[in-house]
Short mmCIF file of C-alpha atoms in Angstrom, two decimals:
data_model
loop_
_atom_site.label_atom_id
_atom_site.label_comp_id
_atom_site.label_asym_id
_atom_site.label_seq_id
_atom_site.Cartn_x
_atom_site.Cartn_y
_atom_site.Cartn_z
CA MET J 3 -17.44 10.44 -37.98
CA GLU J 4 -18.84 11.22 -34.53
CA SER J 5 -17.36 8.07 -32.97
CA ALA J 6 -13.98 8.75 -34.59
CA THR J 7 -13.71 12.19 -33.05
CA ARG J 8 -15.35 11.51 -29.70
CA LEU J 9 -13.12 12.30 -26.74
CA PRO J 10 -12.00 9.39 -24.59
CA THR J 11 -14.36 9.22 -21.61
CA TYR J 12 -13.13 7.78 -18.33
CA LEU J 13 -15.62 6.64 -15.69
CA ILE J 14 -14.03 6.10 -12.27
CA THR J 15 -15.94 4.01 -9.74
CA GLY J 16 -15.18 4.48 -6.06
CA SER J 17 -14.05 8.04 -6.71
CA ASN J 18 -14.29 8.96 -3.01
CA GLY J 19 -11.70 6.34 -2.08
CA LEU J 20 -7.94 6.66 -1.96
CA LEU J 21 -7.23 5.24 -5.41
CA GLY J 22 -10.28 6.90 -6.96
CA GLN J 23 -9.12 10.30 -5.75
CA LYS J 24 -5.64 9.80 -7.14
CA LEU J 25 -7.08 8.84 -10.53
CA ILE J 26 -9.31 11.90 -10.61
CA GLY J 27 -6.25 13.96 -9.71
CA LEU J 28 -4.38 12.59 -12.73
CA LEU J 29 -7.27 12.96 -15.17
CA ALA J 30 -8.86 16.27 -14.12
CA PRO J 31 -6.06 18.53 -15.48
CA ARG J 32 -6.20 16.72 -18.82
CA ALA J 33 -9.96 17.06 -18.91
CA ALA J 34 -9.56 20.79 -18.30
CA LEU J 35 -7.33 20.95 -21.38
CA GLY J 36 -9.97 19.21 -23.46
CA GLU J 37 -7.92 16.04 -23.98
CA LEU J 38 -10.57 13.74 -22.48
CA ARG J 39 -13.68 13.55 -20.34
CA VAL J 40 -13.63 12.16 -16.81
CA VAL J 41 -16.65 11.33 -14.67
CA ALA J 42 -16.41 10.46 -10.97
CA SER J 43 -18.88 8.03 -9.42
CA SER J 44 -19.66 6.56 -6.04
CA ARG J 45 -22.62 5.20 -4.11
CA GLY J 46 -22.43 8.08 -1.63
CA ALA J 47 -22.23 11.84 -1.99
CA ASN J 48 -19.36 13.42 -3.90
CA LYS J 49 -16.48 14.19 -1.51
CA LEU J 50 -14.35 15.75 -4.24
CA HIS J 51 -16.44 18.76 -5.21
CA ASP J 52 -14.25 21.17 -3.20
CA ILE J 53 -11.00 20.06 -4.84
CA PHE J 54 -12.25 19.05 -8.30
CA PRO J 55 -15.33 21.24 -8.86
CA ALA J 56 -15.18 20.91 -12.66
CA VAL J 57 -15.29 17.10 -12.63
CA PRO J 58 -18.84 15.81 -13.16
CA PHE J 59 -20.13 13.28 -10.64
CA VAL J 60 -22.81 10.61 -10.87
CA THR J 61 -24.17 8.46 -8.09
CA MET J 62 -23.95 4.82 -9.12
CA ASP J 63 -24.59 1.65 -7.14
CA VAL J 64 -22.34 -0.88 -8.86
CA THR J 65 -24.30 -3.74 -7.29
CA ASP J 66 -27.51 -2.69 -9.08
CA PRO J 67 -27.50 -3.96 -12.69
CA MET J 68 -30.26 -1.62 -13.86
CA HIS J 69 -28.51 1.39 -12.36
CA VAL J 70 -25.18 0.44 -13.91
CA ARG J 71 -26.80 -0.11 -17.30
CA ALA J 72 -28.54 3.27 -17.15
CA VAL J 73 -25.42 5.20 -16.12
CA LEU J 74 -23.07 3.53 -18.60
CA GLY J 75 -25.66 3.80 -21.35
CA GLU J 76 -25.98 7.53 -20.73
CA LEU J 77 -22.24 8.24 -20.43
CA ALA J 78 -21.02 5.80 -23.11
CA PRO J 79 -17.54 5.62 -21.54
CA THR J 80 -14.59 4.44 -23.56
CA ASN J 81 -12.85 3.39 -20.33
CA VAL J 82 -14.09 2.28 -16.93
CA ILE J 83 -11.60 2.04 -14.07
CA HIS J 84 -13.22 0.09 -11.26
CA THR J 85 -11.75 0.94 -7.86
CA ALA J 86 -14.83 0.47 -5.64
CA ALA J 87 -14.58 -2.56 -3.36
CA MET J 88 -15.03 -3.87 0.17
CA THR J 89 -11.43 -4.13 1.32
CA ASN J 90 -11.63 -4.65 5.09
CA VAL J 91 -10.42 -8.25 5.19
CA ASP J 92 -11.92 -9.10 8.58
CA ALA J 93 -15.27 -7.50 7.74
CA CYS J 94 -15.32 -9.54 4.53
CA GLU J 95 -14.84 -12.69 6.59
CA THR J 96 -17.77 -11.95 8.89
CA GLU J 97 -20.07 -10.19 6.39
CA ARG J 98 -19.72 -12.60 3.51
CA ASP J 99 -22.92 -11.77 1.63
CA GLU J 100 -22.09 -8.07 1.53
CA CYS J 101 -18.48 -8.81 0.57
CA TRP J 102 -19.56 -11.02 -2.33
CA LYS J 103 -22.09 -8.44 -3.46
CA GLN J 104 -19.57 -5.59 -3.50
CA ASN J 105 -16.49 -7.45 -4.69
CA THR J 106 -17.86 -10.07 -7.06
CA THR J 107 -21.44 -9.37 -8.14
CA ALA J 108 -20.58 -5.74 -8.88
CA VAL J 109 -17.71 -6.82 -11.14
CA GLU J 110 -19.91 -9.32 -12.96
CA ILE J 111 -22.36 -6.49 -13.68
CA LEU J 112 -19.73 -3.96 -14.76
CA ALA J 113 -17.81 -6.44 -16.90
CA ALA J 114 -20.96 -7.47 -18.75
CA GLU J 115 -22.01 -3.86 -19.42
CA CYS J 116 -18.53 -2.84 -20.51
CA ALA J 117 -18.41 -5.78 -22.91
CA ALA J 118 -21.80 -4.81 -24.34
CA LEU J 119 -20.64 -1.21 -24.87
CA ASP J 120 -17.12 -2.18 -26.01
CA ALA J 121 -15.68 -0.09 -23.18
CA HIS J 122 -12.27 -1.03 -21.81
CA LEU J 123 -12.46 -2.13 -18.17
CA THR J 124 -9.57 -1.83 -15.73
CA HIS J 125 -10.33 -3.86 -12.61
CA VAL J 126 -8.28 -3.66 -9.41
CA SER J 127 -7.48 -6.95 -7.67
CA THR J 128 -5.19 -8.04 -4.85
CA ASP J 129 -2.25 -10.17 -3.73
CA PHE J 130 -4.67 -11.86 -1.31
CA ILE J 131 -5.78 -14.21 -4.08
CA PHE J 132 -2.60 -16.14 -3.13
CA ASP J 133 -1.92 -18.32 -0.09
CA GLY J 134 1.41 -16.66 0.67
CA GLU J 135 3.43 -19.88 0.72
CA ALA J 136 5.72 -18.99 -2.21
CA GLY J 137 5.67 -15.24 -2.77
CA PRO J 138 6.46 -12.94 -4.37
CA TYR J 139 4.28 -13.97 -7.32
CA ASP J 140 4.21 -13.20 -11.01
CA GLU J 141 1.05 -12.93 -13.09
CA ALA J 142 1.07 -16.61 -14.06
CA ALA J 143 1.22 -17.97 -10.49
CA ALA J 144 -1.64 -20.21 -9.39
CA PRO J 145 -4.04 -18.48 -6.97
CA ASN J 146 -5.20 -20.12 -3.75
CA PRO J 147 -6.88 -17.63 -1.39
CA VAL J 148 -6.91 -18.34 2.36
CA ASN J 149 -9.69 -15.91 3.30
CA PHE J 150 -13.10 -14.88 1.97
CA TYR J 151 -11.88 -11.49 0.76
CA GLY J 152 -9.28 -13.16 -1.46
CA GLY J 153 -11.88 -15.61 -2.73
CA SER J 154 -14.26 -12.80 -3.65
CA LYS J 155 -11.55 -10.95 -5.54
CA LEU J 156 -10.42 -14.09 -7.38
CA ALA J 157 -14.02 -14.71 -8.46
CA ALA J 158 -14.14 -11.11 -9.69
CA GLU J 159 -11.03 -11.68 -11.81
CA GLU J 160 -12.70 -14.73 -13.32
CA ALA J 161 -15.82 -12.65 -14.04
CA VAL J 162 -13.77 -10.09 -15.96
CA LYS J 163 -12.23 -12.83 -18.07
CA ALA J 164 -15.56 -14.62 -18.64
CA ALA J 165 -17.33 -11.45 -19.82
CA GLY J 166 -15.30 -11.54 -23.02
CA GLY J 167 -14.84 -7.78 -23.26
CA ARG J 168 -11.75 -5.64 -23.49
CA GLY J 169 -10.03 -5.21 -20.17
CA ALA J 170 -7.13 -5.62 -17.79
CA ILE J 171 -6.70 -6.69 -14.19
CA ALA J 172 -4.36 -4.71 -11.94
CA ARG J 173 -3.24 -6.74 -8.93
CA THR J 174 -1.86 -4.66 -6.10
CA VAL J 175 -0.61 -4.91 -2.51
CA LEU J 176 -1.06 -2.93 0.74
CA VAL J 177 -1.90 0.48 -0.71
CA TYR J 178 -0.95 3.58 1.29
CA GLY J 179 -1.24 7.34 0.84
CA THR J 180 -3.30 10.37 1.77
CA ALA J 181 -6.68 11.53 0.49
CA HIS J 182 -9.26 14.29 0.96
CA LEU J 183 -12.02 13.53 3.52
CA TYR J 184 -10.97 9.88 3.61
CA GLY J 185 -11.37 8.18 6.96
CA ARG J 186 -9.43 4.97 6.49
CA SER J 187 -5.84 4.68 7.64
CA ASN J 188 -2.91 2.70 6.23
CA ILE J 189 0.49 1.47 7.35
CA VAL J 190 2.27 4.84 7.07
CA LEU J 191 -0.42 7.01 8.66
CA TRP J 192 -1.19 4.42 11.35
CA VAL J 193 2.41 4.20 12.54
CA ARG J 194 3.05 7.96 12.27
CA ASP J 195 -0.13 9.06 14.04
CA SER J 196 0.01 6.39 16.75
CA LEU J 197 3.61 7.13 17.70
CA ARG J 198 3.04 10.88 17.58
CA ALA J 199 0.29 10.29 20.14
CA GLY J 200 2.64 8.22 22.30
CA LYS J 201 0.76 4.98 21.65
CA ALA J 202 2.76 1.75 21.71
CA LEU J 203 2.30 -0.56 18.71
CA ASN J 204 2.74 -4.27 18.14
CA VAL J 205 3.83 -4.69 14.51
CA VAL J 206 4.09 -7.98 12.63
CA ASP J 207 7.51 -9.03 11.36
CA ASP J 208 6.69 -12.43 9.84
CA GLN J 209 4.49 -11.33 6.94
CA TRP J 210 5.96 -9.91 3.72
CA ARG J 211 4.36 -7.53 1.24
CA THR J 212 5.37 -5.17 -1.60
CA PRO J 213 3.65 -1.95 -0.41
CA THR J 214 2.07 0.30 -3.03
CA LEU J 215 1.93 4.09 -3.05
CA ALA J 216 -1.55 5.16 -4.16
CA GLU J 217 -0.08 7.47 -6.79
CA ASP J 218 1.81 4.53 -8.30
CA LEU J 219 -1.31 2.39 -8.44
CA ALA J 220 -3.23 5.23 -10.10
CA ASP J 221 -0.44 5.64 -12.64
CA GLY J 222 -0.43 1.91 -13.37
CA CYS J 223 -4.21 1.75 -13.79
CA LEU J 224 -4.18 4.73 -16.12
CA ARG J 225 -1.42 3.15 -18.20
CA LEU J 226 -3.55 0.00 -18.52
CA ALA J 227 -6.55 2.05 -19.60
CA GLU J 228 -4.70 4.33 -22.02
CA GLN J 229 -2.82 1.47 -23.64
CA GLN J 230 -5.98 -0.65 -23.86
CA ALA J 231 -4.03 -3.41 -22.14
CA HIS J 232 -5.32 -6.96 -21.91
CA GLY J 233 -4.72 -9.56 -19.21
CA VAL J 234 -3.26 -9.44 -15.70
CA PHE J 235 -0.60 -6.96 -14.54
CA ASN J 236 1.05 -6.63 -11.13
CA ILE J 237 1.06 -2.98 -10.03
CA CYS J 238 2.92 -2.38 -6.76
CA SER J 239 6.47 -1.67 -5.58
CA ASP J 240 9.43 -4.00 -5.95
CA GLU J 241 10.48 -3.88 -2.28
CA LEU J 242 9.54 -6.94 -0.22
CA LEU J 243 9.14 -5.72 3.36
CA THR J 244 7.45 -6.78 6.58
CA PRO J 245 5.10 -4.32 8.32
CA TYR J 246 7.71 -3.98 11.07
CA GLN J 247 10.37 -3.03 8.52
CA MET J 248 7.94 -0.50 7.03
CA ALA J 249 7.24 0.90 10.48
CA LEU J 250 10.97 1.37 11.13
CA GLN J 251 11.24 3.45 7.95
CA VAL J 252 8.29 5.58 9.07
CA VAL J 253 10.02 6.08 12.44
CA ASP J 254 13.24 7.14 10.75
CA HIS J 255 11.58 9.58 8.37
CA PHE J 256 9.43 11.36 10.94
CA GLY J 257 11.93 11.19 13.80
CA LEU J 258 9.58 9.22 16.05
CA ASP J 259 10.22 7.16 19.17
CA GLY J 260 11.06 3.69 17.89
CA SER J 261 10.98 2.25 21.41
CA LEU J 262 7.18 2.34 21.13
CA LEU J 263 7.34 -0.35 18.45
CA THR J 264 7.29 -4.01 19.48
CA ARG J 265 8.22 -6.64 16.93
CA VAL J 266 5.69 -9.51 17.03
CA THR J 267 4.53 -12.49 15.00
CA ALA J 268 1.15 -12.85 13.34
CA ASN J 269 -0.07 -15.37 15.90
CA THR J 270 0.04 -12.58 18.48
CA PHE J 271 -3.30 -11.41 17.08
CA THR J 272 -6.69 -13.06 16.90
CA GLN J 273 -8.38 -12.00 13.66
CA PRO J 274 -11.44 -13.40 11.86
CA ALA J 275 -9.57 -13.74 8.55
CA ARG J 276 -6.31 -15.58 7.94
CA ARG J 277 -3.54 -13.58 6.29
CA PRO J 278 -1.15 -15.08 3.73
CA PRO J 279 2.36 -14.98 5.21
CA ARG J 280 4.45 -14.03 2.20
CA THR J 281 2.87 -12.49 -0.85
CA GLY J 282 4.33 -9.56 -2.74
CA LEU J 283 4.10 -9.31 -6.51
CA ILE J 284 6.74 -9.28 -9.25
CA ILE J 285 6.36 -6.23 -11.52
CA ASP J 286 8.66 -7.12 -14.43
CA LYS J 287 5.74 -7.36 -16.87
CA ALA J 288 4.38 -3.91 -15.94
CA ARG J 289 7.83 -2.38 -16.25
CA ARG J 290 8.40 -3.97 -19.64
CA GLU J 291 4.98 -3.57 -21.28
CA LEU J 292 3.61 -0.44 -19.60
CA GLY J 293 6.71 1.57 -18.75
CA TYR J 294 5.61 1.45 -15.10
CA VAL J 295 8.19 2.62 -12.53
CA PRO J 296 7.14 2.77 -8.85
CA HIS J 297 8.45 4.92 -6.02
CA SER J 298 10.63 3.40 -3.34
CA PHE J 299 8.92 3.03 0.03
CA GLN J 300 11.19 5.74 1.41
CA ASP J 301 10.16 8.13 -1.37
CA GLY J 302 6.53 7.17 -0.83
CA ILE J 303 6.76 8.11 2.86
CA ARG J 304 8.31 11.42 1.83
CA LEU J 305 5.38 12.13 -0.51
CA VAL J 306 2.86 11.26 2.19
CA ASP J 307 4.69 13.68 4.50
CA GLU J 308 4.55 16.46 1.93
CA GLN J 309 0.85 15.94 1.33
CA SER J 310 -0.34 15.51 4.92
CA GLY J 311 2.17 17.30 7.12
#
């Protein structure tokens, strides 16, 4: 009887990050109403106490199997949404051991523990598992990563599948948005803040992506968790844009000086990691099976503006 009446319990890894914060923001009001339990977790200190004081927090190193086992055993979550990852593509290329540890080993550990506890796992992956020669891609497309980050995330997907538990993989693309005490930038904030400061920018116009508002990704992940979905789902927008095209929309919305933007090609830059030229993901499956509907990029910029000023 106890298991039949137990509230759904959501454990969010990487709760200090952009996606983690958005998920806590969706779940905290429902937890306050007694509909579910939500627990935030991160390796570092809790950055969300000021804005979500009622949400319990646990420190958890997802790369430590004993620690993960102890925390999950204590919390007995019904759902784990794994957002923690090393996402700096160039750092992953030069710090390969750390990248593999955070992006692959951690997922192997979590997937095994979730399977043992019969907890549903939602794992966040990336368009960078593809080589970018034939995008945008659907869920059945054959992966072929061109950098170490993409390889580590593809191996993580395979670990989720091999664990044999209940779970879903959410592939996403170029996430943007605003967050509390979050130091990393993204395409919208980078262009807005640089041009406001009068800084000229070189922006690539020969790479294509389907940019993802953080709120949309959080909504998609929560739909996967709530619906106990199985398999791979693309969670992003349906607009295929280059970074330069995105930058022009940022300029238009904020009334910035577009003359500070210079349209360039990817070979203008020397970077440790190769980038796939044309990825983007097709979201028909998520629309059909999850009821997922993303914001337009223009509406996403507007939301960022409202939240950050």
